[in-house]
Amino acid sequence: MLTENLLFLQCVSAQTTILAVRASNGIIIASDSLQKVIIPSTGVGVPEKSVRQSVCKIYQFGNIFYATSGSLLSNPKTGFIGDKVIAKAFQKDKDIADNVDRFGNELQDPLKEAIENVKIEYPDYFEQNIFNHEPVQLLIAGIENGVPILMTRGFKVASSLGEPVRIEINKQGCKEPTCQQDHPFYIALGKHDALDRYVDNNPNIWSPGITDDAVRRLVEVEIADKPEDVGPPVDILFVGINQMQWIQKKPGCPAKHYGVAD
């Protein structure tokens, strides 16, 4: 999933679009495929470098499906890799909410260390891409007791520039049958301004119901709006009460994460 031979910092999926829509019978998750691995400038006259590549962004662990976004999903200088924290935190015998809380607890210390390192060594990158942003975002979906569960966690740097790094956790989700009333519940991570406007301007997009075509269209709207940051193809997964089905998936994308055992 990551490009390990780049020197300092893999800023993975900072420019990405991940969308999940919850209906009464399941959840549709869609993502773009563009990954920009960014190596920040090391000083005056040294330009920032980036590598564009097509990657898989939706993964499975047991009954949990997840995707990540953010401007600091790894920092080799401190040994921080967000995906490895997920592999360590998630447990198959626990419910989704427990796994999400455990991930939040496990992430705090290594993420703070990674951010402090960037703040000291690459202050410009810190101020532009991490400070007052969510350098790690996690989307989690699954089915429990016949109920579609959709949750997100965003880890935001809430401290001032002169203070030690302090992280605030932003929580969203829909995990009760009653949280969805007369319209679908959707969450988007990463870049989503254009698709939000599209939903506002096209209130009938979900009529007569949620379709993979509608979800695909929303990600494509974001790709068209920000082609330098969000790119095709679109992967789409349906997590239903009775089945899981890939609607569209790039060749070579594993169903399960590389670091997670069956």
Short mmCIF file of C-alpha atoms in Angstrom, two decimals:
data_model
loop_
_atom_site.label_atom_id
_atom_site.label_comp_id
_atom_site.label_asym_id
_atom_site.label_seq_id
_atom_site.Cartn_x
_atom_site.Cartn_y
_atom_site.Cartn_z
CA MET A 1 0.00 0.00 0.00
CA LEU A 2 2.85 2.40 0.75
CA THR A 3 5.93 3.31 -1.23
CA GLU A 4 8.71 2.50 1.21
CA ASN A 5 11.78 3.72 -0.70
CA LEU A 6 11.03 7.45 -0.46
CA LEU A 7 13.31 9.33 1.85
CA PHE A 8 11.46 11.27 4.51
CA LEU A 9 7.77 11.24 4.63
CA GLN A 10 4.95 9.45 2.90
CA CYS A 11 1.97 11.78 2.96
CA VAL A 12 -0.47 9.20 1.73
CA SER A 13 -3.98 9.96 0.46
CA ALA A 14 -3.88 13.56 1.68
CA GLN A 15 -5.50 14.31 -1.66
CA THR A 16 -8.19 11.66 -1.84
CA THR A 17 -11.95 11.19 -1.83
CA ILE A 18 -13.62 8.49 0.23
CA LEU A 19 -17.41 8.33 0.36
CA ALA A 20 -19.74 6.06 2.32
CA VAL A 21 -23.54 6.06 2.11
CA ARG A 22 -25.70 4.19 4.60
CA ALA A 23 -29.11 2.78 3.69
CA SER A 24 -31.42 0.48 5.60
CA ASN A 25 -30.04 -2.63 3.86
CA GLY A 26 -26.33 -1.82 3.93
CA ILE A 27 -23.54 0.60 3.12
CA ILE A 28 -21.89 1.57 -0.17
CA ILE A 29 -18.25 2.69 0.10
CA ALA A 30 -16.47 4.35 -2.81
CA SER A 31 -13.02 5.83 -3.24
CA ASP A 32 -10.84 7.35 -5.91
CA SER A 33 -7.44 5.79 -6.67
CA LEU A 34 -4.92 8.63 -6.66
CA GLN A 35 -2.17 8.62 -4.07
CA LYS A 36 0.26 11.52 -3.86
CA VAL A 37 3.37 10.65 -1.90
CA ILE A 38 4.89 13.98 -0.87
CA ILE A 39 8.47 14.71 0.14
CA PRO A 40 8.47 18.18 1.72
CA SER A 41 11.00 20.87 0.89
CA THR A 42 14.14 20.68 3.01
CA GLY A 43 14.93 24.39 2.74
CA VAL A 44 14.99 27.53 0.64
CA GLY A 45 15.38 26.74 -3.04
CA VAL A 46 14.58 23.05 -2.58
CA PRO A 47 11.14 22.35 -4.10
CA GLU A 48 8.62 19.95 -2.65
CA LYS A 49 8.51 16.67 -4.56
CA SER A 50 5.60 14.35 -5.14
CA VAL A 51 4.93 10.99 -6.78
CA ARG A 52 1.50 10.13 -8.21
CA GLN A 53 0.38 6.51 -8.26
CA SER A 54 -2.79 4.44 -8.38
CA VAL A 55 -3.52 2.54 -5.16
CA CYS A 56 -6.21 0.58 -3.35
CA LYS A 57 -7.88 2.41 -0.46
CA ILE A 58 -10.66 0.14 0.84
CA TYR A 59 -9.68 -2.81 3.03
CA GLN A 60 -11.28 -5.53 5.12
CA PHE A 61 -10.51 -6.90 8.58
CA GLY A 62 -12.93 -9.60 9.67
CA ASN A 63 -16.38 -8.00 9.58
CA ILE A 64 -14.93 -4.48 9.38
CA PHE A 65 -14.30 -2.51 6.20
CA TYR A 66 -12.19 0.62 6.42
CA ALA A 67 -10.40 3.34 4.50
CA THR A 68 -7.96 6.04 5.60
CA SER A 69 -7.16 9.55 4.50
CA GLY A 70 -4.83 12.25 5.76
CA SER A 71 -1.64 14.21 5.29
CA LEU A 72 0.47 12.12 7.68
CA LEU A 73 -0.40 8.44 7.41
CA SER A 74 3.24 7.47 7.88
CA ASN A 75 6.56 8.93 9.00
CA PRO A 76 9.52 6.55 8.60
CA LYS A 77 11.73 8.73 10.78
CA THR A 78 9.64 7.90 13.84
CA GLY A 79 8.44 4.48 12.69
CA PHE A 80 4.83 5.60 12.48
CA ILE A 81 2.62 3.75 9.99
CA GLY A 82 -1.11 4.24 10.45
CA ASP A 83 -2.03 0.93 8.81
CA LYS A 84 0.08 -0.98 11.32
CA VAL A 85 -1.75 0.74 14.17
CA ILE A 86 -5.01 -0.48 12.65
CA ALA A 87 -3.66 -4.03 12.37
CA LYS A 88 -2.60 -3.91 16.02
CA ALA A 89 -5.76 -2.28 17.37
CA PHE A 90 -8.53 -4.18 15.57
CA GLN A 91 -9.67 -7.43 17.19
CA LYS A 92 -12.10 -9.83 15.57
CA ASP A 93 -13.87 -10.71 18.83
CA LYS A 94 -14.77 -7.09 19.58
CA ASP A 95 -17.57 -4.99 18.16
CA ILE A 96 -16.95 -2.15 15.75
CA ALA A 97 -17.24 0.64 18.31
CA ASP A 98 -14.73 -1.08 20.61
CA ASN A 99 -12.26 -1.45 17.75
CA VAL A 100 -12.65 2.18 16.76
CA ASP A 101 -12.04 3.35 20.34
CA ARG A 102 -9.02 1.06 20.64
CA PHE A 103 -7.59 2.48 17.43
CA GLY A 104 -7.99 6.00 18.80
CA ASN A 105 -6.13 5.09 21.97
CA GLU A 106 -3.36 3.21 20.16
CA LEU A 107 -2.85 6.02 17.65
CA GLN A 108 -2.37 8.96 20.02
CA ASP A 109 1.25 8.55 21.13
CA PRO A 110 2.87 7.46 17.82
CA LEU A 111 0.93 10.11 15.90
CA LYS A 112 2.01 12.85 18.32
CA GLU A 113 5.63 11.76 17.95
CA ALA A 114 5.34 11.74 14.16
CA ILE A 115 3.76 15.20 14.13
CA GLU A 116 6.34 16.67 16.52
CA ASN A 117 9.08 15.38 14.21
CA VAL A 118 7.53 17.09 11.18
CA LYS A 119 6.91 20.28 13.18
CA ILE A 120 10.62 20.53 14.02
CA GLU A 121 12.21 19.35 10.77
CA TYR A 122 9.67 20.59 8.21
CA PRO A 123 7.83 23.56 9.77
CA ASP A 124 6.44 24.82 6.46
CA TYR A 125 4.84 21.49 5.67
CA PHE A 126 3.50 21.29 9.23
CA GLU A 127 1.84 24.70 9.03
CA GLN A 128 0.38 24.16 5.56
CA ASN A 129 -0.80 20.55 5.77
CA ILE A 130 -0.99 19.41 9.39
CA PHE A 131 -1.65 22.34 11.72
CA ASN A 132 -5.42 22.81 12.20
CA HIS A 133 -5.99 19.86 9.86
CA GLU A 134 -6.79 16.19 10.40
CA PRO A 135 -3.56 14.38 9.45
CA VAL A 136 -5.30 11.03 9.97
CA GLN A 137 -8.90 10.20 9.11
CA LEU A 138 -10.47 6.76 9.42
CA LEU A 139 -13.75 5.48 7.99
CA ILE A 140 -15.16 2.21 9.33
CA ALA A 141 -18.20 0.28 8.13
CA GLY A 142 -19.77 -3.06 8.93
CA ILE A 143 -22.89 -4.96 9.93
CA GLU A 144 -23.71 -5.82 13.56
CA ASN A 145 -26.91 -7.53 14.68
CA GLY A 146 -28.47 -6.80 11.31
CA VAL A 147 -27.75 -3.06 11.55
CA PRO A 148 -25.41 -1.22 9.14
CA ILE A 149 -22.74 0.63 11.15
CA LEU A 150 -20.87 3.62 9.71
CA MET A 151 -18.34 5.59 11.77
CA THR A 152 -15.46 8.00 11.22
CA ARG A 153 -12.67 9.38 13.35
CA GLY A 154 -10.65 12.47 12.50
CA PHE A 155 -7.49 13.26 14.47
CA LYS A 156 -6.94 17.02 14.44
CA VAL A 157 -4.00 19.04 15.72
CA ALA A 158 -5.76 21.33 18.20
CA SER A 159 -2.74 22.91 19.92
CA SER A 160 -1.27 26.28 19.01
CA LEU A 161 1.99 26.53 17.06
CA GLY A 162 4.00 27.25 20.21
CA GLU A 163 2.57 24.40 22.28
CA PRO A 164 3.37 20.68 22.39
CA VAL A 165 1.17 18.77 19.97
CA ARG A 166 -2.30 18.06 21.31
CA ILE A 167 -4.75 15.93 19.34
CA GLU A 168 -8.51 16.33 19.29
CA ILE A 169 -10.66 13.45 18.04
CA ASN A 170 -13.64 14.37 15.87
CA LYS A 171 -16.32 11.70 15.77
CA GLN A 172 -19.13 11.09 13.30
CA GLY A 173 -21.28 8.09 12.71
CA CYS A 174 -24.56 6.32 12.26
CA LYS A 175 -24.81 3.15 14.32
CA GLU A 176 -28.45 3.03 15.40
CA PRO A 177 -31.48 2.12 13.27
CA THR A 178 -33.06 5.46 14.22
CA CYS A 179 -30.17 7.69 13.09
CA GLN A 180 -31.33 7.45 9.49
CA GLN A 181 -34.74 8.93 8.98
CA ASP A 182 -36.18 9.92 5.60
CA HIS A 183 -32.91 10.30 3.70
CA PRO A 184 -29.62 8.42 3.34
CA PHE A 185 -26.77 9.16 5.72
CA TYR A 186 -23.49 9.85 3.96
CA ILE A 187 -19.97 10.69 5.10
CA ALA A 188 -17.08 11.86 2.95
CA LEU A 189 -13.40 12.10 3.87
CA GLY A 190 -10.58 13.92 2.15
CA LYS A 191 -11.64 16.16 -0.72
CA HIS A 192 -15.43 16.46 -0.89
CA ASP A 193 -16.47 20.11 -1.43
CA ALA A 194 -17.61 19.48 -5.01
CA LEU A 195 -19.63 16.37 -4.21
CA ASP A 196 -21.26 18.13 -1.23
CA ARG A 197 -22.37 20.94 -3.55
CA TYR A 198 -23.65 18.38 -6.04
CA VAL A 199 -25.79 16.70 -3.37
CA ASP A 200 -27.15 20.08 -2.24
CA ASN A 201 -28.02 21.05 -5.82
CA ASN A 202 -29.43 17.64 -6.76
CA PRO A 203 -31.65 16.54 -3.85
CA ASN A 204 -33.17 13.76 -5.95
CA ILE A 205 -29.86 11.97 -6.39
CA TRP A 206 -30.98 9.29 -3.93
CA SER A 207 -34.37 8.76 -5.60
CA PRO A 208 -35.78 6.19 -5.86
CA GLY A 209 -32.96 4.81 -3.69
CA ILE A 210 -29.22 4.56 -3.20
CA THR A 211 -27.43 3.14 -6.24
CA ASP A 212 -23.81 2.46 -6.99
CA ASP A 213 -24.20 4.71 -10.05
CA ALA A 214 -25.11 7.66 -7.82
CA VAL A 215 -22.18 7.02 -5.50
CA ARG A 216 -19.80 6.62 -8.45
CA ARG A 217 -21.10 9.86 -9.90
CA LEU A 218 -20.32 11.77 -6.70
CA VAL A 219 -16.70 10.61 -6.64
CA GLU A 220 -16.40 11.42 -10.35
CA VAL A 221 -17.69 14.94 -9.63
CA GLU A 222 -14.83 15.41 -7.17
CA ILE A 223 -12.33 13.98 -9.67
CA ALA A 224 -13.52 16.44 -12.32
CA ASP A 225 -13.29 19.33 -9.86
CA LYS A 226 -9.82 18.51 -8.52
CA PRO A 227 -7.99 16.33 -11.06
CA GLU A 228 -4.63 17.27 -9.55
CA ASP A 229 -5.66 15.79 -6.20
CA VAL A 230 -8.29 13.10 -6.91
CA GLY A 231 -8.04 10.53 -9.68
CA PRO A 232 -9.73 7.53 -11.35
CA PRO A 233 -10.67 4.76 -11.37
CA VAL A 234 -13.39 4.59 -8.71
CA ASP A 235 -13.58 1.51 -6.47
CA ILE A 236 -17.01 0.65 -5.04
CA LEU A 237 -17.90 -1.85 -2.32
CA PHE A 238 -21.37 -2.82 -1.06
CA VAL A 239 -21.51 -4.07 2.53
CA GLY A 240 -24.98 -5.58 2.87
CA ILE A 241 -26.81 -7.17 5.75
CA ASN A 242 -26.60 -10.56 4.04
CA GLN A 243 -23.60 -10.17 1.73
CA MET A 244 -20.51 -8.21 0.78
CA GLN A 245 -19.96 -7.45 -2.90
CA TRP A 246 -17.35 -5.50 -4.83
CA ILE A 247 -19.26 -3.49 -7.45
CA GLN A 248 -16.06 -2.20 -9.01
CA LYS A 249 -12.45 -2.89 -8.01
CA LYS A 250 -9.09 -2.29 -9.65
CA PRO A 251 -7.15 -5.41 -10.66
CA GLY A 252 -4.68 -6.41 -8.01
CA CYS A 253 -6.44 -4.84 -5.04
CA PRO A 254 -6.41 -7.28 -2.11
CA ALA A 255 -9.63 -7.87 -0.25
CA LYS A 256 -7.78 -7.79 3.06
CA HIS A 257 -5.01 -5.62 4.44
CA TYR A 258 -1.45 -6.83 3.97
CA GLY A 259 -0.69 -6.74 7.69
CA VAL A 260 -3.88 -8.38 8.99
CA ALA A 261 -4.17 -12.11 9.41
CA ASP A 262 -7.36 -14.04 8.74
#
